[in-house]
Short mmCIF file of C-alpha atoms in Angstrom, two decimals:
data_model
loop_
_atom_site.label_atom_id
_atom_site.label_comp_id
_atom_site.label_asym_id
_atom_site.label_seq_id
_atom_site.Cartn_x
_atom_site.Cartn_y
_atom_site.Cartn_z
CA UNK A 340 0.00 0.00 0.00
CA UNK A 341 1.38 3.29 -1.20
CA UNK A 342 0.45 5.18 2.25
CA UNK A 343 2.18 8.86 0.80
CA UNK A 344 -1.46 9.29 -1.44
CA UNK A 345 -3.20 9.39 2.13
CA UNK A 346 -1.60 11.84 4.11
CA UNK A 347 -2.22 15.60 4.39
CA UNK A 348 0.96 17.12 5.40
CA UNK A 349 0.76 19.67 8.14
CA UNK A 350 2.41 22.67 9.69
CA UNK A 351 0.63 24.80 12.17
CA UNK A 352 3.06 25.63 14.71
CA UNK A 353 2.29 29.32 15.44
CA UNK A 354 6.10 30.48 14.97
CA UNK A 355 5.97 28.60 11.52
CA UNK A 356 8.12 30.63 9.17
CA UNK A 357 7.87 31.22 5.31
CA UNK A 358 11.06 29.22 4.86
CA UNK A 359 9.31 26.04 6.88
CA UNK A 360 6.31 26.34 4.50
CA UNK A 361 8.76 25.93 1.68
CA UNK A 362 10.51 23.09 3.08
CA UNK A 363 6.70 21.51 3.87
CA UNK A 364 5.55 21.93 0.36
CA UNK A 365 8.73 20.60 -0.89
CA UNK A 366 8.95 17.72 1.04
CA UNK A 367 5.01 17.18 0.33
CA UNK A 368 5.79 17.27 -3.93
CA UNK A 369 9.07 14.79 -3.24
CA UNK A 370 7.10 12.16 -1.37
CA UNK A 371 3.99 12.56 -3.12
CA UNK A 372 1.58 13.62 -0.34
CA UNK A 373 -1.54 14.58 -0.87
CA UNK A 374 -1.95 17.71 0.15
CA UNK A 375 -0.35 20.32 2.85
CA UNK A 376 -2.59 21.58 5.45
CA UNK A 377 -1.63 25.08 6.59
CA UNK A 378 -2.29 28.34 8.29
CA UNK A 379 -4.47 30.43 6.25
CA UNK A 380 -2.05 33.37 6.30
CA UNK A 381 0.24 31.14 4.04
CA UNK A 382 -2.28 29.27 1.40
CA UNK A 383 -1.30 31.66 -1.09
CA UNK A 384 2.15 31.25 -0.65
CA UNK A 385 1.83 26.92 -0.66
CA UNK A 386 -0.45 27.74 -3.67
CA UNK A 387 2.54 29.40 -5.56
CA UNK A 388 4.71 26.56 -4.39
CA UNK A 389 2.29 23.76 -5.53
CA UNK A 390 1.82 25.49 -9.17
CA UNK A 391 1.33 22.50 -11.65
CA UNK A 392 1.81 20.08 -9.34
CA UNK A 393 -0.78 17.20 -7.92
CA UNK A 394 -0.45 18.15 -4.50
CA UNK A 395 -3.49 20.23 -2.96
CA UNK A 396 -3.82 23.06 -1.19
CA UNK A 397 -5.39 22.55 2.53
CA UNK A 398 -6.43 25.56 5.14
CA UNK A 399 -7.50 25.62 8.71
CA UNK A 400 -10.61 27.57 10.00
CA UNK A 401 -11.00 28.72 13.54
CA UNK A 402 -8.38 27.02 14.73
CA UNK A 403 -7.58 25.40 16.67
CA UNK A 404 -10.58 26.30 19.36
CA UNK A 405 -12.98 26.23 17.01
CA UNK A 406 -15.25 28.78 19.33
CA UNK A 407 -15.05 31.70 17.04
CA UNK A 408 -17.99 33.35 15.82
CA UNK A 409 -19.82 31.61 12.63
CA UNK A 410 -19.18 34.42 10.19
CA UNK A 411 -15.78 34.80 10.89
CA UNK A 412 -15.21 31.30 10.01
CA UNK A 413 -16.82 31.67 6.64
CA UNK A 414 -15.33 34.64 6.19
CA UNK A 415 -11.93 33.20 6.64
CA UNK A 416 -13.37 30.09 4.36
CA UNK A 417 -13.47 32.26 1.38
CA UNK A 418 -10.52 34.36 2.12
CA UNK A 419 -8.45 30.99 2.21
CA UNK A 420 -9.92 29.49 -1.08
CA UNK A 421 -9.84 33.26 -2.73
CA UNK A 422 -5.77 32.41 -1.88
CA UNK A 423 -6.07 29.20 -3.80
CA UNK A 424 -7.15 26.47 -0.88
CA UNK A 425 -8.63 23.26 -2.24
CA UNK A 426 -9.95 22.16 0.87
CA UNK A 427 -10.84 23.66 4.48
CA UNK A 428 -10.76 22.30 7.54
CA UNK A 429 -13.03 23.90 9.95
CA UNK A 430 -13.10 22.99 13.91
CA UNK A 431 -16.53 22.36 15.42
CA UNK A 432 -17.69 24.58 18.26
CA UNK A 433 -17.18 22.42 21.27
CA UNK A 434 -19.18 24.08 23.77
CA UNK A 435 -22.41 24.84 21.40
CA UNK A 436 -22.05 20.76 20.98
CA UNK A 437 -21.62 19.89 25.11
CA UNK A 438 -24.44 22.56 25.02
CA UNK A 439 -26.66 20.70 22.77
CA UNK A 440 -27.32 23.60 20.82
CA UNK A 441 -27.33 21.52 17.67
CA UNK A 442 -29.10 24.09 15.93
CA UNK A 443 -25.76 26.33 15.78
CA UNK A 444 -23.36 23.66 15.33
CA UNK A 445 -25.05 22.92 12.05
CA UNK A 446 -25.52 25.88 11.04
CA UNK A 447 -21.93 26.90 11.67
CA UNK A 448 -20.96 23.93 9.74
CA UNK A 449 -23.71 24.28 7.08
CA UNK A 450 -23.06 28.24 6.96
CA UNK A 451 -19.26 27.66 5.92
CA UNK A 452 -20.06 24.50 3.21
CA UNK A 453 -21.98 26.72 1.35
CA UNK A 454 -19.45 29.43 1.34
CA UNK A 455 -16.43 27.31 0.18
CA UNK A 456 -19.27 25.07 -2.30
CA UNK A 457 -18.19 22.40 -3.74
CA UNK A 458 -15.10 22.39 -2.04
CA UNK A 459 -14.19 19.68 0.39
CA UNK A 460 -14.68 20.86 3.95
CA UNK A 461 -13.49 18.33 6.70
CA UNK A 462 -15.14 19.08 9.91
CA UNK A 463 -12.97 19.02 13.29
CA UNK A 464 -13.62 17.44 15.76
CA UNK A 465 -11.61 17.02 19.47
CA UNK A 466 -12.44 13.25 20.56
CA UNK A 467 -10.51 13.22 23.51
CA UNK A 468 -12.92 15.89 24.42
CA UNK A 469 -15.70 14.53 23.75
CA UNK A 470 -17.92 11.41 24.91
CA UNK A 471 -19.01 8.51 22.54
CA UNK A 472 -22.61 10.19 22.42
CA UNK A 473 -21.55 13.74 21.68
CA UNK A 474 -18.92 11.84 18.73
CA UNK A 475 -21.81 10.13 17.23
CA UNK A 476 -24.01 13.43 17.60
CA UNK A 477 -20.96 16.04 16.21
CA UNK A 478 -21.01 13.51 12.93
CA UNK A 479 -24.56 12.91 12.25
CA UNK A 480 -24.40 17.37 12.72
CA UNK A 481 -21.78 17.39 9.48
CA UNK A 482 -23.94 14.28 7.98
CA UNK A 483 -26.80 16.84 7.90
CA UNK A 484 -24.70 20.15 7.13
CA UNK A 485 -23.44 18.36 3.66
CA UNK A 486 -19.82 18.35 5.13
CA UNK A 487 -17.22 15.54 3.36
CA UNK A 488 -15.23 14.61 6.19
CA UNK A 489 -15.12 13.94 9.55
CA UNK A 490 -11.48 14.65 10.98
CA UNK A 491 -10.95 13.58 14.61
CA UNK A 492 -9.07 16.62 16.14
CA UNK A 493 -7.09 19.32 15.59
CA UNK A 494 -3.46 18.31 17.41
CA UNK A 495 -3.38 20.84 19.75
CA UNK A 496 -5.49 18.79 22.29
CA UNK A 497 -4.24 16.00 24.90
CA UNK A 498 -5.18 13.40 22.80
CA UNK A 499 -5.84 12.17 18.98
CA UNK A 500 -7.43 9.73 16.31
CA UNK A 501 -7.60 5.67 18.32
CA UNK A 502 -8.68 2.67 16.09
CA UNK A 503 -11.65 2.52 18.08
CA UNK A 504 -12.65 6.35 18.02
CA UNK A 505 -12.20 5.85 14.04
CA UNK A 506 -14.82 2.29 14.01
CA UNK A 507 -17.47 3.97 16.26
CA UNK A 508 -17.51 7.20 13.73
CA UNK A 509 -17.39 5.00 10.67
CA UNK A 510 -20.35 3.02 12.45
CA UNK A 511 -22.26 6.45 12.64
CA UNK A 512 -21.36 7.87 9.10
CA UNK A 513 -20.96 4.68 7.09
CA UNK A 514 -20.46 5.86 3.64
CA UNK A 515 -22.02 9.31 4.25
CA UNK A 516 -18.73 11.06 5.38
CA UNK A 517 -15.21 10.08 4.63
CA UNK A 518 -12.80 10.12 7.78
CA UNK A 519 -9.37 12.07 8.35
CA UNK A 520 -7.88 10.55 11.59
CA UNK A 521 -5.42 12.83 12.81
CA UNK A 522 -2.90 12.82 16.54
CA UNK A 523 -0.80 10.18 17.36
CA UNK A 524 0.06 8.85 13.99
CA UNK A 525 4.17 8.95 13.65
CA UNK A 526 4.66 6.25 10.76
CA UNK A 527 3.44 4.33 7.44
CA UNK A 528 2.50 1.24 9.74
CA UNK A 529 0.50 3.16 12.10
CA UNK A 530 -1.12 4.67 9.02
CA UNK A 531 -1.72 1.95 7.27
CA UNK A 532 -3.95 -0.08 10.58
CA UNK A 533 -6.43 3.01 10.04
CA UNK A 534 -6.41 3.00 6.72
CA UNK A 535 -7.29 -0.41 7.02
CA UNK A 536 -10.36 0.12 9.11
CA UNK A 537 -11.85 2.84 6.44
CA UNK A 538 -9.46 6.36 6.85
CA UNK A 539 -9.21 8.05 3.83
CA UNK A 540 -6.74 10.50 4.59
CA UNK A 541 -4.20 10.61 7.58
CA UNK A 542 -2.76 13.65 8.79
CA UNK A 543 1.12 13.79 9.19
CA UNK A 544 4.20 15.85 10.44
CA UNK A 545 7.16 16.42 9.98
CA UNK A 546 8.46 13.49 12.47
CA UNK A 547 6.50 10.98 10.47
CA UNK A 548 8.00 8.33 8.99
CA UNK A 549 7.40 7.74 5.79
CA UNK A 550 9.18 4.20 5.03
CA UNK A 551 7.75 1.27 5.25
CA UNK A 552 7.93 -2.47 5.25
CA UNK A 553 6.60 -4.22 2.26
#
């Protein structure tokens, strides 16, 4: 299994310079990632980077809290894909969700899919935040808001995507949603278990290893 197709390759670190986004988008084209997944202050720079090239262009929205207000998210959306992002990834409000107040959490999700259109929009969430019933009630939210993916957190929490996290959200979404399991994934093995069980992309650092046994 050629694992490099799979993974988005990120760089959020706040003190991120322009010369690490070069090295991220260069590294990205040499293995053959995916995508990179960066700040939106530096889409348009990744964009230039990635000219003619197969590897797409990935931005973060309200990150990585997630709690700020719903039109400053889409505006954000639009700004990033006006600078040339292929895909968002937008974090779900956590406390409108351990609120119940579904009604905003789709519409914040809903609000910023139809700003960015047909554009793939992965929705955030932080699962070692969150119980089993408020995982299964974030995705059948983004089931409802039109969202592609389901991506189970954002890094900057104490915890990350677990085989079993991953089955109990691919139990809720079945083929409705695709699934982006991000945290705690360091190699191609690790990558490839999740993979296994239905992931369809797997976000990676710079520490991740790449090789892999055949």
């Amino acid at each position: 299994m050629d694992v490099s197709k799979y993974i988005d390759y990120t760089l959020l670190n706040p003190t991120s310079t322009e010369r690490n986004i070069i090295d991220l988008c260069h590294a990205a084209k040499r293995n053959g990632f995916y995508s990179v997944c960066v700040s939106s202050s530096y889409v348009a720079l990744a964009k230039q980077l990635l000219e003619n090239t197969k590897v797409k262009v990935c931005s973060v929205i309200g990150f990585p809290l997630g709690s700020t207000a719903t039109a400053s998210k889409v505006y954000e959306a639009k700004q990033a894909i006006s600078d040339g992002a292929d895909e968002i990834d937008m974090v779900i409000n956590l406390g409108f969700l351990k609120s119940k107040n579904y009604v905003s959490v789709f519409k914040d999700i809903s609000d910023v899919k139809l700003a960015i259109g047909k554009k793939t929009l992965k929705v955030i969430l932080e699962v070692s935040e969150l119980n089993k019933n408020e995982i299964i009630k974030a995705c059948e939210i983004s089931l409802d808001a039109n969202a592609d993916f389901i991506k189970t957190s954002s890094g900057f929490s104490k915890g990350g995507a677990t085989l079993t996290v991953v089955k109990i959200i691919k139990k809720t979404v079945k083929d409705g949603l695709k699934i982006s399991a991000s945290g705690n994934i360091k190699d191609a093995e690790t990558a490839k278990k999740f993979i296994d069980i239905g992931v369809s992309r797997i976000t990676a650092s710079s520490d991740f290893k790449i090789k892999q046994s055949v």
